Coordinates of C-alpha atoms and ligand atoms in Angstrom, one line a residue:
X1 CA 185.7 120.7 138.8
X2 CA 187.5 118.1 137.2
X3 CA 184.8 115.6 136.7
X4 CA 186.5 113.3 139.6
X5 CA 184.4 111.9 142.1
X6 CA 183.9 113.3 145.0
X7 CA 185.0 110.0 146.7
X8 CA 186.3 106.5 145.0
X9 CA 183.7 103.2 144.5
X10 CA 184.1 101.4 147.7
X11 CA 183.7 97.8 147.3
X12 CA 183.4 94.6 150.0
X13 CA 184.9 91.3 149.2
X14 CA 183.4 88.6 150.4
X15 CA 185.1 85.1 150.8
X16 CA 184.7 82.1 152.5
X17 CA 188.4 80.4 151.5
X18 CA 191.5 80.8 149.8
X19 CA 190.4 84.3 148.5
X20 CA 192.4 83.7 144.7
X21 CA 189.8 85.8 143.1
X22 CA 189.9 88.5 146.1
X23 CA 193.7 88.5 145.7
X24 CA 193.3 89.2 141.5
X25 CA 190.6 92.0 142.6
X26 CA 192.7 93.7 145.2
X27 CA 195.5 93.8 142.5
X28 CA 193.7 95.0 139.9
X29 CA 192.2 98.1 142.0
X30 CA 195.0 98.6 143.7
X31 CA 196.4 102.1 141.9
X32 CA 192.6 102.6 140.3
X33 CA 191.5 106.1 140.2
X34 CA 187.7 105.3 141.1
X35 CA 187.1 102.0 142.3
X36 CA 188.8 100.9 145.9
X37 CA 188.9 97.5 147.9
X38 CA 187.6 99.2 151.0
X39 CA 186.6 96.0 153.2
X40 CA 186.5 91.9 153.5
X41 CA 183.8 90.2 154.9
X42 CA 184.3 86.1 155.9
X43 CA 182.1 83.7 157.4
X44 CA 184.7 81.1 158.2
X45 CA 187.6 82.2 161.0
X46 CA 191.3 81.1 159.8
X47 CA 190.0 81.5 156.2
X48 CA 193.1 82.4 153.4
X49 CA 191.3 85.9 152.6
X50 CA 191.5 86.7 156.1
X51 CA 195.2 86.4 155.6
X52 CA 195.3 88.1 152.4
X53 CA 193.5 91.4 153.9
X54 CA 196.0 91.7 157.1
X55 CA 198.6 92.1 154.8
X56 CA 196.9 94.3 152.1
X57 CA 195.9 96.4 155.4
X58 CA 192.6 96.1 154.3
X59 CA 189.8 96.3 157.0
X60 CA 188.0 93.2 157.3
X61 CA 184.8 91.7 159.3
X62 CA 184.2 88.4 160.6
X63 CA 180.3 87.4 160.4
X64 CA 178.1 85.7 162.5
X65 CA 175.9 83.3 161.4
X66 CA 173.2 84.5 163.8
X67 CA 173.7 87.9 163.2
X68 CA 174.0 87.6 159.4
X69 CA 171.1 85.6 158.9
X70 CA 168.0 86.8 162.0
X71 CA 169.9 90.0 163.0
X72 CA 171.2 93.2 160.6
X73 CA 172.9 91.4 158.1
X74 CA 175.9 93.9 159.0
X75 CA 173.8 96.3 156.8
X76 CA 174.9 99.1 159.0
X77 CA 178.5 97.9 159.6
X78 CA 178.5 97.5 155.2
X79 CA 177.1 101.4 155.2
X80 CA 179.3 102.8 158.1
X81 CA 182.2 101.1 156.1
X82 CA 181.1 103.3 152.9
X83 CA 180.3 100.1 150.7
X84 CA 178.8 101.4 147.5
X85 CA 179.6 97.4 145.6
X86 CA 179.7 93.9 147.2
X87 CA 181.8 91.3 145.1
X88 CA 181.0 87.6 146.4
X89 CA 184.0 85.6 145.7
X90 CA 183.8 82.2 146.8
X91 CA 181.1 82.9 149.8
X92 CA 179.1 80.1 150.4
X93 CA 176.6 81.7 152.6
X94 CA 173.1 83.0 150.8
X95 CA 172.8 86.8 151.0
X96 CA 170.4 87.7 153.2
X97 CA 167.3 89.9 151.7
X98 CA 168.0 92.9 153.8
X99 CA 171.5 92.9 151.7
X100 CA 170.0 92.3 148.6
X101 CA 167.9 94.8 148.7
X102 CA 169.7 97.7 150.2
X103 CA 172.4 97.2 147.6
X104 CA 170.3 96.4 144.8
X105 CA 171.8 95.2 141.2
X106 CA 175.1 95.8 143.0
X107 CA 176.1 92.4 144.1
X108 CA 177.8 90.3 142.1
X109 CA 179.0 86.4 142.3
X110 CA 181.3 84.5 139.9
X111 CA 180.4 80.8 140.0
X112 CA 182.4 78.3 138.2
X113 CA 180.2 76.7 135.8
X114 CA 177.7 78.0 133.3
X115 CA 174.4 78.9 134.8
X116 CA 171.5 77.9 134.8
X117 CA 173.1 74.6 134.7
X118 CA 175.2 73.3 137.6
X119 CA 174.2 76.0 140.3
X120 CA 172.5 76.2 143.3
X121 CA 172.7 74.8 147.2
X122 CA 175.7 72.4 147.7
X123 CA 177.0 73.1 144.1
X124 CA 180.5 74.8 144.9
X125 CA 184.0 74.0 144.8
X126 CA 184.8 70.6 143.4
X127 CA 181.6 69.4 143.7
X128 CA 180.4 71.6 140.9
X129 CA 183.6 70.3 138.5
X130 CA 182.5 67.0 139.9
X131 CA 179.2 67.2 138.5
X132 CA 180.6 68.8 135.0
X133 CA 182.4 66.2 134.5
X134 CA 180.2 63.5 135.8
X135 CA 177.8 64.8 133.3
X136 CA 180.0 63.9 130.2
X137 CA 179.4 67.7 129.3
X138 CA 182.1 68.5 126.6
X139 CA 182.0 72.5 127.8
X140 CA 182.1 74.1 131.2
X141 CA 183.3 77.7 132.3
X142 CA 182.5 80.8 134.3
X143 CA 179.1 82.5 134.9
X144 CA 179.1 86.2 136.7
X145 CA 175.9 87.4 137.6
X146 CA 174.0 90.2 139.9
X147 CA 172.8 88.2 143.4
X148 CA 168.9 88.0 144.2
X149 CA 167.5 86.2 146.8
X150 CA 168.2 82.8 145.7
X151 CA 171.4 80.9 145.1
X152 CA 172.9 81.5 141.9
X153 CA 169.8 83.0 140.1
X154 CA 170.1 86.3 139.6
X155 CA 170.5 88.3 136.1
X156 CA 173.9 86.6 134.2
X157 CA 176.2 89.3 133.5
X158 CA 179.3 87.5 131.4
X159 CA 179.9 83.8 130.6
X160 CA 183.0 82.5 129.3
X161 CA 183.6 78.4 128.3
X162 CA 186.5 75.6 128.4
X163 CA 186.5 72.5 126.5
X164 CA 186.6 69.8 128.7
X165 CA 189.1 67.5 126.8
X166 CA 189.3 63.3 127.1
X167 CA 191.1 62.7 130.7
X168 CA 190.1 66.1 132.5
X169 CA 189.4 65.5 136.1
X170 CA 187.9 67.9 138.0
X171 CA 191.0 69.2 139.4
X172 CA 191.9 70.0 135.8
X173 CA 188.7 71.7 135.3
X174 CA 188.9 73.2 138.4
X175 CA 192.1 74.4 137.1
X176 CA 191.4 75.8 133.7
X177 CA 188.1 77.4 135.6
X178 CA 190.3 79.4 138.4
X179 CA 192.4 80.6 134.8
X180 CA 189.1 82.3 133.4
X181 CA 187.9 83.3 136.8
X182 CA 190.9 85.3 137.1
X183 CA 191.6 86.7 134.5
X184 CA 187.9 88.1 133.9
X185 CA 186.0 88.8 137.0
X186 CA 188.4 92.1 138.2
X187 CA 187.6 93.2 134.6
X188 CA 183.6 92.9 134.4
X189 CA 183.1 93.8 137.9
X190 CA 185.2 97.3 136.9
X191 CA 182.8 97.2 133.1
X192 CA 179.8 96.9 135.7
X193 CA 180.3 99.4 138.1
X194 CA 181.6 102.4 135.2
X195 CA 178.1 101.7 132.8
X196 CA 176.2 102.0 136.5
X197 CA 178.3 105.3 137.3
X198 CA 177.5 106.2 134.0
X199 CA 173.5 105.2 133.7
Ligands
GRF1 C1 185.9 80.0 142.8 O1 185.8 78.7 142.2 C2 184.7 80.8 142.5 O2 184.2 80.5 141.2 C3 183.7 80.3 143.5 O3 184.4 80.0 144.7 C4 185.8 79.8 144.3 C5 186.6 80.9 145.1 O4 188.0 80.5 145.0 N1 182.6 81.2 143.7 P1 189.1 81.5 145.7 O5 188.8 81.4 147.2 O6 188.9 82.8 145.1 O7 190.4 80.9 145.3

């Protein structure tokens, strides 16, 4: 036995827009020996990642509100599709408990400011870099964590900053953010999945 796995990590995406971040992921595990992109789960129909996974080929499911929130959670559909790792990427829904706790301390969310401060309901997108920079804070950045039950909480994992200069906006934030998130969450998500195979 050559110490392989018997099969590869699979992970799900899940994305509510453009799916930047689920493009960087999909690259970055594309020719990995043990970690795969296996599925993509959206909330929001003509979504960018939707796009993106019909032309990776990669399976994808789009959820119902109903269903994800007072029915399974697509906790069966998530084990019939193998999912060992979910990777939130720009969802804005709250993972449901049933999720939480059937893949416990393996969920993951990048958010783009640094947590505690600037996270929670309604703080996503621009209106976090809005907030930043309303603030007159002189340092933002990115905060990945493990997901508990409420938004934005759980355990931080890695945090890296920006120096908001004289004149950022929040597009510029926003733009210097997306920079770090990119170049850093394929990275610690493939950091946190080895030390768990290897725990
Ligand atoms: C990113 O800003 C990420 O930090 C946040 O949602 C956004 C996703 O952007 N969680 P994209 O769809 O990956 O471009």
């Amino acid at each position: 036995m050559n110490g392989a796995p018997h099969h590869k990590v699979r992970l799900a995406i899940f994305a509510s827009g453009t799916g930047t971040n689920a493009q960087k992921i999909i690259d970055y595990f594309r020719a990995h020996p043990t970690i795969q992109v296996g599925l993509i789960v959206c909330n929001k129909a003509g979504a960018g990642v939707l796009s993106i996974a019909s032309r990776e080929g990669i399976p994808h499911i789009l959820i119902d509100k109903e269903k994800f929130f007072r029915g399974n959670a697509y906790v069966d559909e998530l084990k019939g599709s193998g999912i060992d790792f979910i990777v939130l990427a720009g969802f804005l829904w709250k993972v449901p408990a049933a999720l939480v706790s059937t893949w416990h301390k393996r969920i993951i969310n990048i958010h783009p400011a640094l947590l505690p401060k600037f996270g929670g309901k309604g703080l996503y997108g621009h209106h976090v870099h809005e907030a930043v920079i309303n603030s007159g804070d002189t340092e933002s950045g990115i905060t990945i964590h493990y997901v508990d039950e409420i938004y934005d909480h759980g355990a931080p994992i890695f945090q890296e900053k920006v120096i908001i200069e004289e004149g950022d906006t929040p597009e510029t934030l926003a733009k210097k953010i997306q920079i770090l998130e990119h170049l850093h969450f394929p990275r610690i998500i493939e950091k946190v999945i080895e030390e768990k195979q290897n725990s």
